[in-house]
Amino acid sequence: MKEKTTLRRAAAVHLRAIRELHRVTPQHFPVLTLYCLFGAITPYVTVFFSARVLTELATLRRAEILWRWVLAGVLCTGFAAVAKAALHRRCNTLLNDLYGRKEMLFVHKIFRLDYSELDKQENHDLREQIKQNEQWSGWGLMHVPQLYSGAVTGLLGLLSGAALTVSLFTAPVPNGAGWLVVLNDPIFALVLAAGILIISILAGRLSARAMQCWGDFSEEATFGNRRFGHFGFLGRDKRRAIDIRMNDQQRLVRAYWSGGSVFGVHGVFAKAARGKMGVYASLGVCITTLTTGMIYLFTCLKAMGGAFGVGSITQYVGAVTALSKNIGDLFRTWGTVKSNAAFLKPVYQLLDIPNSMYQGSLTTEKRSDRKYEVEFRNVSFRYPGSEQWALHNVNLRFRVGERMAVVGENGSGKTTFIKLLCRLYDPQEGQILLNGIDIRKYRYDDYMHIFSVVFQDFQLISQPLGDNVAGSCRYDREKVETVLRKVGFGERLDRMPNGLDTVLYRDFSETGVELSGGEAQKVAIARALYKDSPFIILDEPTAALDPIAEAEIYARFNEIAQDKTTIYISHRLSSCRFCDEILVFDGGKIVQQGNHDSLIADVDGKYNRLWQAQAQYYEKEQEESTSEADAASHR
Ligand code: ADP
């Protein structure tokens, strides 16, 4: 954040932000421009009419003219005030709308982002940083409307002020005014104009320098805010409530509050406010009074010499003071644009990450015969930033309609295999082929459509049950009900107060229904079935199910999966027995492949060892329950 940004780059990045925000809420910038116009000219309208009234009062005092000036002044000022108020309300509404909608820029990007990019810690940090900058002090995208308003108001105010001020310099002091005629010398006008300009610029730059302190401490503030975001709300987190109580972690949370915060009275900002930040800001305000003094002096002397009347004094003093303020505001805005450019940098780092997976153009033919064949050819993969191969030289071929199980110890590469199959990552070596064609050549969306996956950490949304299963508010109710019943959720569905319209969880509805882990898993499996893809992948499909529900699902799986290819990742080897093909992973390689009987026959093989380990466990469990039963019968 501390690196210097050129003015050109800062301007370019802000113009881009304006274009993008304009696309998100098209009305906002036009309405804001109108609001700035009224904001800029209103002070001058008042100054102009007051001056006319005063001049008339100080000279001819004609009632009908006075009356006209007063009426015109009241009408114009009143109209400007009403218009400004109405535009202010509209601007606020649109700004609130923009605040929410600008998230769409990130959401669209993140939805389209390659999963491998999304999974990178550095990109996760980038997202957090953007959020923290915005929450901390509105830096980043949401600072842009404010800067736009500062720039437009400053510019329009400058032009209006200049128009009202020209005659201050051009109106001559009459020749009979003695020494005051020296004021007619253009040098005075030039010195005054230059003085006003220099002081206004200096004031603007000092204020901008004070603002720059925010940028200088942005890293500390971002981190401080991140810590606050985590620790500050731990006590309120429902999911952590049990853990915190049972493990006596309250002290860890309290420790955060007893430590110093960057935002506290001893933090870097409070220190800066007492030091250079405060000094710059105060100096910026103080020196503007010099301009006011200079203007008063020049204007009064010219009026004394008879260049204009008392009414014009009001006009010139008012107009030049406002003008000087506008010049200062413009320079402050310019300085802040530079500071904010540093906060827009992570925004565009994120939005500009290329989506390399979307380059394929072939469509995956929607084959009515569902004859898909997948082949892994010498596939090797390691995670970004890792030295270790997570998969090494994997070769495999399978057809639609097969039941395949993937087994192996933790960390052996099962989930990675699935992630590559679903193209969440691309392998560094080798190829994955669908019907003989490298999957990178297919359109990404199309390819994704042929897989339904239930990952272990699946997530349901606090929306109606039916919407969850279909992934949409409009869906085929009969089909949703059928898949729910197929996975054994029928009885629970019948007990739900509003059937498919029952909202899951209580986040947004008091009548929402909390599901048990097993019930949620059934809904997730139903969701995968509803998608009706030729491949259905279940990662630990029955881990949260009770033994009865598990047996029920397996007993009916042929009916449930029909002609789909099903791939199970499972730790319970007993549940893989009915699969046509079992892949045994070890250290990122497929070390064995075959059906249960052939694999178990290899007594030195990995599968046999895994099987024996689990069988011993089951036997032990069985022995224990038998001896408990014996003991009970002897009592
Ligand atoms: P399994 O599903 O068999 O438990 P994984 O496929 O999840 O195994 O992991 C295979 C290897 O890849 C492990 O050594 C694991 O530590 C590593 N790994 C998994 N996910 C990541 C990741 N996102 N980044 C780096 N390494 C990972």
XYZ file of C-alpha atoms and ligand atoms in Angstrom, residues 119 382-386 388-391 408-417 419 425 539 569 571 585 588, ligand 1:
54
model
C -8.726 -21.860 -3.730
C 0.278 -30.964 -7.478
C -1.528 -28.170 -5.704
C -0.360 -24.615 -6.413
C 2.565 -23.803 -4.129
C 3.138 -27.450 -3.188
C 4.486 -32.842 -3.513
C 2.546 -34.655 -6.202
C -1.002 -35.122 -4.891
C -1.630 -37.483 -7.830
C -7.639 -45.372 0.312
C -6.226 -43.863 3.440
C -6.498 -40.175 4.285
C -4.329 -38.028 2.052
C -3.978 -40.772 -0.599
C -5.460 -38.548 -3.338
C -9.142 -39.607 -3.563
C -10.647 -36.118 -3.356
C -7.976 -34.695 -5.644
C -8.889 -37.331 -8.223
C -11.533 -32.521 -8.260
C -8.195 -28.071 -11.322
C -17.899 -38.169 -1.345
C -15.456 -42.133 -2.118
C -14.000 -45.108 4.115
C -5.366 -45.067 -3.923
C -1.338 -40.311 -5.011
P -7.909 -37.857 0.384
O -9.152 -37.379 -0.250
O -7.528 -39.230 -0.064
O -7.951 -37.791 1.882
P -6.670 -35.578 -0.843
O -6.906 -35.791 -2.280
O -7.568 -34.612 -0.145
O -6.686 -36.962 -0.069
O -5.176 -35.076 -0.626
C -4.066 -35.619 -1.343
C -2.829 -34.818 -0.958
O -2.939 -33.478 -1.403
C -2.600 -34.739 0.543
O -1.199 -34.863 0.766
C -3.086 -33.384 0.932
O -2.366 -32.875 2.026
C -2.803 -32.574 -0.322
N -3.791 -31.491 -0.498
C -5.120 -31.620 -0.517
N -5.722 -30.436 -0.736
C -4.732 -29.523 -0.854
C -4.685 -28.108 -1.106
N -5.807 -27.380 -1.309
N -3.477 -27.514 -1.161
C -2.338 -28.221 -0.990
N -2.308 -29.551 -0.763
C -3.481 -30.208 -0.688
